[in-house]
XYZ file of C-alpha atoms in Angstrom:
583
model
C -0.019 0.024 0.007
C 2.751 2.472 0.915
C 4.443 1.816 -2.409
C 1.275 2.664 -4.298
C 0.784 5.818 -2.221
C 4.384 6.925 -2.879
C 4.091 6.312 -6.585
C 0.727 8.118 -6.850
C 2.190 11.053 -4.966
C 5.232 11.140 -7.206
C 3.061 10.989 -10.327
C 0.825 13.792 -9.060
C 3.805 16.014 -8.208
C 5.406 15.168 -11.538
C 2.295 16.346 -13.406
C 2.172 19.484 -11.286
C 5.807 20.326 -11.897
C 5.390 19.703 -15.630
C 2.514 22.196 -15.680
C 4.597 24.743 -13.824
C 7.511 24.083 -16.149
C 5.448 25.365 -19.074
C 5.949 28.919 -17.833
C 9.301 28.402 -16.065
C 12.886 29.041 -17.063
C 14.172 27.776 -20.418
C 16.146 25.098 -18.607
C 12.891 23.285 -17.840
C 11.070 21.292 -20.541
C 7.831 22.784 -21.869
C 6.162 19.408 -21.597
C 6.910 15.854 -20.616
C 7.478 15.100 -24.279
C 10.333 17.565 -24.850
C 13.646 15.825 -25.205
C 16.369 16.123 -22.659
C 18.711 17.158 -25.450
C 16.549 20.242 -25.888
C 16.746 20.879 -22.149
C 20.534 20.957 -22.371
C 20.469 23.047 -25.493
C 18.285 25.693 -23.816
C 20.826 26.516 -21.126
C 22.148 30.091 -21.130
C 25.008 30.594 -23.541
C 28.409 30.654 -21.909
C 27.244 28.905 -18.759
C 27.713 25.144 -18.976
C 25.645 24.356 -15.901
C 24.778 20.975 -14.417
C 21.923 20.505 -11.901
C 22.623 17.707 -9.456
C 20.031 16.482 -6.926
C 20.373 15.036 -3.427
C 17.874 14.299 -0.684
C 19.964 15.788 2.085
C 19.600 19.016 3.995
C 23.191 20.263 3.867
C 24.107 22.538 6.740
C 27.921 22.377 6.620
C 30.801 21.267 4.459
C 33.614 18.793 4.988
C 33.890 16.964 8.300
C 31.493 19.310 10.137
C 28.493 18.229 8.092
C 26.411 15.078 8.515
C 28.315 11.824 8.123
C 25.396 9.897 6.671
C 25.891 8.377 3.215
C 22.174 8.344 2.550
C 20.730 11.079 0.357
C 23.681 11.241 -2.033
C 25.514 14.288 -0.723
C 28.597 12.461 0.498
C 29.083 11.017 -2.993
C 29.696 14.577 -4.197
C 32.677 15.080 -1.850
C 35.201 14.932 -4.685
C 33.298 17.548 -6.641
C 34.796 20.220 -4.357
C 37.532 18.437 -2.341
C 40.360 15.975 -3.007
C 42.261 13.424 -0.938
C 45.632 11.720 -1.226
C 44.255 8.928 -3.397
C 41.060 8.113 -5.245
C 39.748 5.160 -7.257
C 40.733 4.179 -10.776
C 38.231 4.682 -13.578
C 36.961 1.137 -13.967
C 38.174 -0.746 -10.879
C 38.121 0.086 -7.196
C 41.915 0.257 -7.133
C 43.608 3.231 -5.459
C 45.296 5.699 -7.771
C 47.219 8.838 -6.803
C 45.416 12.194 -6.640
C 47.064 14.716 -4.299
C 49.781 12.172 -3.882
C 52.249 11.683 -6.718
C 52.403 7.883 -6.094
C 50.408 5.235 -4.301
C 52.593 3.595 -1.620
C 53.400 -0.077 -2.096
C 55.898 -2.648 -0.896
C 57.226 -2.811 -4.425
C 58.076 0.881 -4.738
C 59.397 1.045 -1.212
C 56.859 3.591 0.033
C 55.290 0.962 2.314
C 57.592 -0.482 4.967
C 57.184 -2.855 7.914
C 59.458 -1.413 10.589
C 61.559 -3.508 13.022
C 59.306 -2.493 15.921
C 56.266 -3.983 14.129
C 54.752 -0.714 12.959
C 54.021 0.077 9.323
C 55.188 3.218 7.569
C 53.423 4.638 4.500
C 55.059 7.481 2.609
C 53.002 9.686 0.335
C 55.073 11.869 -1.996
C 52.886 14.848 -2.940
C 52.339 16.615 -6.253
C 54.069 19.985 -6.581
C 51.378 21.619 -8.729
C 48.360 21.596 -6.361
C 46.883 24.799 -4.987
C 44.024 25.598 -2.650
C 41.140 27.347 -4.354
C 42.438 30.696 -3.095
C 45.730 30.094 -4.906
C 47.823 29.097 -1.866
C 50.183 26.132 -2.568
C 49.243 22.823 -0.986
C 52.061 21.179 0.991
C 52.759 18.399 3.449
C 52.389 20.959 6.223
C 48.705 21.043 5.397
C 48.509 17.239 5.662
C 50.312 17.277 9.014
C 47.884 19.850 10.379
C 45.010 17.811 8.910
C 46.181 14.685 10.698
C 46.159 16.594 13.977
C 42.693 18.001 13.377
C 41.107 14.822 12.032
C 42.351 12.714 14.982
C 41.067 15.227 17.549
C 38.201 13.482 19.369
C 36.527 16.804 20.099
C 36.039 17.582 16.425
C 33.458 15.716 14.352
C 34.749 13.433 11.617
C 33.187 11.285 8.906
C 35.000 7.991 9.416
C 37.843 7.298 11.848
C 38.183 3.590 10.995
C 41.621 4.221 9.524
C 42.886 6.976 11.782
C 42.280 4.940 14.896
C 44.889 2.513 13.512
C 47.403 5.320 13.001
C 50.185 6.075 15.452
C 51.620 9.381 14.256
C 52.496 11.424 11.191
C 55.331 13.616 10.025
C 56.281 15.935 7.124
C 60.044 15.631 6.544
C 59.785 18.230 3.738
C 57.081 20.247 1.998
C 56.211 17.474 -0.432
C 56.469 14.317 1.624
C 53.824 13.149 4.094
C 54.375 10.082 6.225
C 51.953 8.104 8.364
C 53.116 5.561 10.943
C 50.632 2.836 11.795
C 50.485 0.988 15.101
C 50.845 -2.293 13.238
C 50.545 -3.495 9.606
C 47.322 -2.002 8.260
C 45.542 -3.389 5.219
C 44.560 0.068 3.891
C 47.777 1.945 4.526
C 48.104 2.434 0.784
C 44.657 3.862 0.194
C 44.010 6.734 2.563
C 41.523 8.819 0.609
C 39.349 11.802 1.356
C 36.950 10.206 3.802
C 39.780 8.591 5.778
C 41.949 11.711 6.101
C 40.314 14.946 5.013
C 42.885 17.651 4.096
C 42.394 21.116 5.614
C 44.029 24.464 4.705
C 46.529 25.189 7.451
C 46.805 28.845 6.418
C 43.067 29.350 6.973
C 42.339 27.176 9.998
C 45.400 26.556 12.138
C 45.288 29.792 14.137
C 41.563 29.409 14.831
C 42.055 25.791 15.818
C 44.757 26.761 18.331
C 42.889 29.733 19.860
C 39.167 28.953 19.749
C 37.196 26.471 21.795
C 35.628 23.604 19.895
C 32.089 25.041 19.519
C 33.477 28.297 18.148
C 35.837 26.454 15.807
C 33.231 24.209 14.256
C 30.906 27.190 13.769
C 33.424 29.163 11.745
C 31.990 30.443 8.416
C 34.776 28.457 6.744
C 32.677 25.315 7.155
C 29.754 26.878 5.287
C 29.856 29.921 3.015
C 33.650 30.397 3.053
C 34.690 26.815 2.282
C 37.961 26.464 0.350
C 39.486 23.196 -0.783
C 41.474 21.492 -3.538
C 38.784 20.134 -5.858
C 37.745 20.956 -9.375
C 34.851 23.154 -8.270
C 34.864 25.881 -5.630
C 31.867 26.850 -3.522
C 30.363 30.205 -4.537
C 26.911 30.193 -2.952
C 25.703 28.377 0.132
C 21.964 28.264 0.886
C 21.350 25.744 3.671
C 18.469 23.435 2.935
C 18.059 24.808 -0.587
C 21.101 24.656 -2.872
C 24.832 24.982 -3.213
C 26.489 26.484 -6.243
C 30.010 25.574 -7.329
C 32.108 27.263 -10.035
C 34.927 25.741 -12.022
C 38.276 26.330 -10.344
C 40.523 27.690 -13.092
C 43.677 26.571 -11.315
C 42.725 22.936 -10.808
C 45.847 20.820 -11.126
C 44.271 18.230 -13.471
C 43.044 20.907 -15.810
C 40.193 23.415 -15.927
C 36.858 21.577 -15.571
C 34.722 21.318 -18.722
C 31.610 22.572 -16.922
C 31.369 26.167 -15.718
C 28.992 25.589 -12.854
C 27.403 22.784 -10.816
C 24.287 23.481 -8.771
C 23.473 20.950 -6.053
C 19.748 21.067 -5.317
C 18.396 19.720 -2.041
C 15.078 17.914 -1.954
C 13.142 17.238 1.203
C 11.867 13.826 0.148
C 12.284 11.236 -2.548
C 8.871 11.483 -4.249
C 9.436 15.206 -4.810
C 12.874 14.507 -6.302
C 11.425 11.769 -8.498
C 8.750 14.174 -9.725
C 11.337 16.863 -10.461
C 13.428 14.354 -12.368
C 10.444 13.322 -14.476
C 9.687 16.997 -15.082
C 13.191 17.550 -16.459
C 14.499 20.013 -13.879
C 17.274 17.702 -12.651
C 20.211 16.513 -14.741
C 21.916 14.084 -12.387
C 20.943 12.072 -9.319
C 23.600 10.738 -6.996
C 23.505 7.265 -5.481
C 21.188 6.925 -2.465
C 19.307 10.098 -3.347
C 16.348 7.867 -4.331
C 15.191 4.763 -2.565
C 15.960 1.507 -4.316
C 12.315 1.241 -5.350
C 12.143 4.638 -6.990
C 15.682 4.352 -8.415
C 14.861 1.064 -10.100
C 11.531 2.465 -11.282
C 13.369 5.376 -12.877
C 15.719 2.937 -14.558
C 12.750 1.060 -16.073
C 11.246 4.340 -17.255
C 14.419 5.732 -18.784
C 15.344 2.357 -20.350
C 12.020 2.519 -22.199
C 12.081 6.208 -23.091
C 15.765 6.743 -23.721
C 15.689 9.952 -21.645
C 18.705 9.013 -19.611
C 20.831 6.350 -17.995
C 20.443 4.880 -14.517
C 23.521 2.923 -13.496
C 22.999 0.019 -11.140
C 25.558 -1.321 -8.714
C 25.801 -2.748 -5.242
C 25.535 -0.067 -2.559
C 24.770 -0.357 1.105
C 24.002 -3.439 3.114
C 20.671 -3.250 4.919
C 20.274 -5.023 8.251
C 18.464 -5.192 11.600
C 20.631 -4.120 14.553
C 19.797 -5.199 18.110
C 20.478 -2.909 21.026
C 23.139 -4.504 23.284
C 23.377 -1.852 25.925
C 21.330 -3.199 28.852
C 20.522 0.315 29.973
C 18.465 0.914 26.801
C 17.379 -2.601 25.681
C 13.812 -3.000 26.908
C 13.558 -6.689 25.928
C 16.311 -8.723 27.659
C 15.528 -11.753 25.503
C 17.049 -9.925 22.532
C 20.474 -10.305 24.175
C 20.328 -14.116 23.664
C 21.833 -15.037 20.255
C 19.404 -17.985 20.013
C 16.525 -15.526 20.109
C 18.129 -13.417 17.388
C 18.577 -16.547 15.300
C 14.895 -17.324 15.698
C 13.916 -13.797 14.712
C 16.119 -14.119 11.595
C 14.349 -17.303 10.547
C 11.002 -15.620 11.114
C 11.438 -13.091 8.283
C 11.350 -13.734 4.559
C 14.314 -11.575 3.571
C 13.885 -12.159 -0.176
C 10.245 -11.096 -0.019
C 11.155 -7.987 1.948
C 13.764 -7.047 -0.669
C 11.256 -7.621 -3.464
C 8.627 -5.500 -1.729
C 10.818 -2.477 -1.018
C 13.134 -2.783 -4.029
C 10.859 -2.840 -7.064
C 10.509 -6.622 -7.240
C 14.217 -7.429 -6.831
C 14.122 -10.279 -4.359
C 17.461 -11.546 -5.649
C 19.198 -8.758 -3.748
C 18.879 -10.727 -0.493
C 22.070 -10.394 1.575
C 23.483 -13.891 2.061
C 27.039 -12.730 2.668
C 28.767 -10.241 4.914
C 30.466 -8.681 1.881
C 28.527 -7.688 -1.251
C 28.927 -9.382 -4.633
C 31.728 -7.763 -6.510
C 33.958 -7.285 -3.482
C 37.434 -8.734 -4.022
C 36.943 -11.065 -1.035
C 33.337 -12.026 -1.811
C 34.154 -15.646 -2.606
C 35.478 -16.119 0.934
C 32.040 -15.420 2.464
C 29.655 -16.246 -0.371
C 26.276 -17.729 0.734
C 27.266 -18.180 4.405
C 23.936 -16.636 5.473
C 21.779 -18.739 3.152
C 21.111 -20.992 6.171
C 18.764 -18.262 7.441
C 16.013 -19.179 5.000
C 12.434 -18.243 5.835
C 11.261 -20.860 8.351
C 8.649 -19.598 10.847
C 8.122 -23.116 12.245
C 11.792 -23.296 13.113
C 11.594 -19.843 14.724
C 8.600 -20.871 16.860
C 10.284 -24.138 17.892
C 13.456 -22.328 18.959
C 11.529 -19.748 21.034
C 9.461 -22.540 22.544
C 12.593 -24.350 23.650
C 13.676 -21.133 25.387
C 10.474 -21.071 27.435
C 8.302 -18.770 25.325
C 4.712 -19.881 24.722
C 1.683 -18.108 23.137
C -0.507 -16.040 25.454
C -4.253 -15.496 25.045
C -3.674 -12.732 22.513
C -1.054 -14.672 20.570
C 1.888 -12.729 21.992
C 4.565 -14.968 23.471
C 4.850 -15.134 27.225
C 8.068 -16.180 28.871
C 9.200 -17.325 32.293
C 7.791 -15.063 34.971
C 4.928 -13.900 32.707
C 6.961 -11.389 30.671
C 5.446 -10.701 27.243
C 7.694 -10.706 24.191
C 7.324 -7.083 23.125
C 9.980 -4.952 21.514
C 10.562 -1.851 19.387
C 11.599 -1.422 15.751
C 13.152 1.922 14.852
C 13.982 3.270 11.397
C 14.723 6.516 9.612
C 12.380 8.177 7.157
C 11.879 5.947 4.138
C 12.086 2.742 6.140
C 8.452 2.672 7.251
C 7.416 -0.058 4.847
C 10.415 -2.170 5.782
C 9.765 -2.190 9.561
C 6.051 -2.727 9.002
C 6.811 -5.915 7.060
C 9.327 -7.148 9.667
C 6.853 -6.438 12.485
C 4.212 -8.442 10.632
C 6.508 -11.401 10.221
C 7.484 -11.312 13.879
C 3.817 -11.025 14.917
C 3.156 -14.360 13.137
C 5.561 -16.080 15.555
C 4.252 -14.269 18.605
C 6.540 -11.233 18.883
C 4.882 -7.829 19.198
C 6.959 -4.923 17.806
C 6.060 -1.288 18.103
C 7.235 0.727 15.112
C 8.934 4.128 15.301
C 10.215 6.456 12.541
C 12.812 8.771 14.052
C 12.691 12.431 13.077
C 15.366 14.544 11.507
C 16.522 16.071 14.801
C 17.309 12.630 16.230
C 18.900 11.480 12.963
C 21.408 14.320 13.336
C 21.915 13.689 17.054
C 24.550 10.930 17.141
C 24.275 10.342 20.852
C 20.489 10.044 20.711
C 20.813 7.477 17.919
C 22.629 5.133 20.349
C 19.582 4.861 22.660
C 17.101 2.903 20.574
C 15.280 0.500 22.920
C 14.962 -2.691 20.876
C 16.044 -3.057 17.273
C 16.683 -0.643 14.421
C 16.954 -1.125 10.713
C 20.038 0.529 9.342
C 22.605 0.307 6.554
C 26.340 0.418 6.173
C 28.265 1.298 3.054
C 30.124 -0.666 0.491
C 32.811 -3.250 1.046
C 33.754 -4.176 4.570
C 32.442 -0.984 6.230
C 29.850 -3.080 8.056
C 32.645 -4.193 10.379
C 32.561 -0.842 12.100
C 29.073 -1.722 13.306
C 30.339 -4.787 15.219
C 33.790 -3.668 16.322
C 34.150 -2.790 20.001
C 36.724 -0.138 19.082
C 33.863 1.957 17.701
C 32.526 2.390 21.233
C 35.699 1.991 23.271
C 37.556 4.738 21.434
C 36.386 8.167 22.573
C 36.872 9.502 19.042
C 34.270 7.062 17.724
C 31.822 6.950 20.675
C 29.002 8.590 18.756
C 30.380 8.149 15.232
C 27.373 6.199 13.997
C 29.416 2.980 13.900
C 28.740 0.488 16.684
C 25.930 2.552 18.193
C 24.195 -0.609 19.461
C 27.042 -1.190 21.928
C 27.915 -4.735 20.805
C 31.043 -6.243 22.368
C 32.732 -9.551 21.562
C 36.471 -9.907 22.333
C 36.802 -12.915 19.988
C 35.360 -10.922 17.119
C 37.510 -7.894 17.984
C 40.615 -10.105 17.696
C 39.526 -11.407 14.304
C 38.790 -7.897 12.994
C 42.220 -6.791 14.220
C 43.755 -9.763 12.440
C 41.909 -8.763 9.263
C 43.013 -5.135 9.472
C 46.617 -6.264 9.921
C 46.573 -8.666 6.986
C 48.493 -7.423 4.002
C 48.102 -10.284 1.529
C 44.792 -11.127 -0.144
C 45.129 -14.755 1.105
C 45.414 -13.675 4.722
C 42.553 -11.171 4.349
C 40.311 -13.907 2.874
C 41.028 -16.252 5.777
C 40.375 -13.501 8.310
C 37.103 -12.268 6.777
C 35.838 -15.852 6.548
C 36.459 -16.306 10.285
C 34.748 -13.010 11.007
C 31.744 -14.017 8.921
C 31.394 -17.286 10.856
C 31.219 -15.440 14.181
C 28.840 -12.703 12.932
C 26.503 -15.252 11.300
C 26.289 -17.237 14.547
C 26.130 -14.393 17.081
C 24.140 -11.952 14.937
C 25.284 -8.554 16.140
C 23.720 -7.526 12.842
C 20.913 -9.418 11.097
C 21.427 -9.095 7.356
C 18.439 -8.313 5.150
C 19.400 -7.260 1.620
C 21.757 -5.241 -0.496
C 20.557 -1.807 -1.612
C 21.395 -1.235 -5.274
C 23.033 2.085 -5.866
C 21.374 3.962 -8.731
C 23.119 7.169 -9.774
C 21.509 8.577 -12.862
C 22.299 11.055 -15.700
C 19.886 12.614 -18.162
C 20.503 12.220 -21.869
C 22.919 14.874 -23.048
C 25.078 14.695 -19.915
C 28.519 13.197 -20.130
C 29.236 11.830 -16.647
C 29.456 8.665 -14.593
C 30.891 6.551 -17.414
C 33.487 5.667 -14.770
C 30.747 4.310 -12.505
C 32.215 0.837 -12.034
C 35.417 2.147 -10.510
C 33.671 4.318 -7.962
C 31.998 3.314 -4.764
C 29.290 4.340 -2.366
C 30.634 7.173 -0.207
C 31.364 5.240 2.983
C 34.455 3.815 1.283
C 37.702 5.488 2.328
C 38.500 6.559 -1.225
C 36.917 6.965 -4.674
C 33.393 8.383 -4.843
C 31.328 8.713 -8.020
C 32.337 12.398 -8.268
C 36.064 11.749 -8.346
C 36.381 12.749 -12.027
C 33.915 15.659 -11.964
C 36.428 17.822 -13.804
C 35.652 15.663 -16.889
C 31.848 15.992 -16.661
C 30.377 17.763 -19.678
C 27.241 18.572 -21.660
C 27.039 17.078 -25.123
């Protein structure tokens, strides 16, 4: 029902926007039948402008803004900013960006030191300037390391930096990181892992201001300056951001003159605007899987554009493990979690919320396409839909149906719990609650508002279960790693906000992070998967497809396969934005 309501609303808004477009600017089609090529052709002469859409409310730039990868905004990071490395065009292999070379054992820029630490040396390019013309040097990176490791300052992802020991800049064009032990990503520290900051603009403020004053500097909003192909020229929180081509960009002047990032409050409105022709590009995660796949079907038929499809986030149910907040103690028993897994038809849920794509069920800790996928393939297939098995397991644990069908346990406690989700996940938790109801578990459903979504501490206090997602590759490990709650820098990072702790799993994750060879990494991730599948700190549901889209007449995202959803430490879909163009 919700799907039909969403689609009807999108269609109604689409028709309304098309009617408005008839008397709007020349960039908007006169009718739904006008070609996108005409839309591109009608742009003002001399201004090669691209309109990009996200479903985020952007209130700050860089590390001070929201860390969520939903909505699409984080995938535009490399539109305006650059890191040491990024991803290759067609494979998710690190290539140099601000760095002149990617460190490796073969070129001698990666070293295992006698004391057991690892050293990664990043020689820097000599031709990079900040967007105010100031040369970029290793002094900037050393300052950035200090700032990004400061637990008082927000950061997007400290998974890598918590493994780092120290850094140094022996000269202006050499930046060195020392790792506490061998680290499997020491060669691929990209923008999200270590965000560069302009020392000449921020160092004095950082040293003299308290943290609230520092993070409220206008630098983080209207005065943002970085190293990317496009510089911020207009900042309208909640509405739009305008970026102009940076003439001094070290890889060459961008082909576009201007990129406008438009913010939409909800996905149906964005879908309607896209159908009306007022949006040129949609980033991954800006539309739900259902609407993204629907747009793909529509554009495949009409030829109005291209929707790329890849594996994005992993969707899962996360129990609350903090006894202070968990209102149903039974959820702390892994046997109960196993029963609850067997009680849901994960393929059917995926098909319902993802435009009929039940094959996107998550039966592995890593998504298809990951270099280590074969090591964990189909491990979770044992959790097939089996409500009889779920009821039998719960019965063995002392739970029996009460008069109203809700299970009653020892002492007369009823099996009630809570299911939390963010906006857009209403249909998902309703389906899960219905499946659980069939085996005697009563789940109240809550959709958390925007204020709580942005409050990282509040997000840690959900009382039962939440549905959530983690990004591409192995980023799901941050949700089950005790370091994410033990380390003050990560306490409210959005990682292990359920408070799960398992020393055995921590040791395996450490072993994985310290594995350098692919063979050792495969063995470690297989052992991790065995523990996670048995103990269920996360209960896998399905893989969200990522569906970035470009309208006909836009030359962009042809390097889609090499990019990744923005939670990865390097290489977003905007990494080659300087090559985007209008045909």
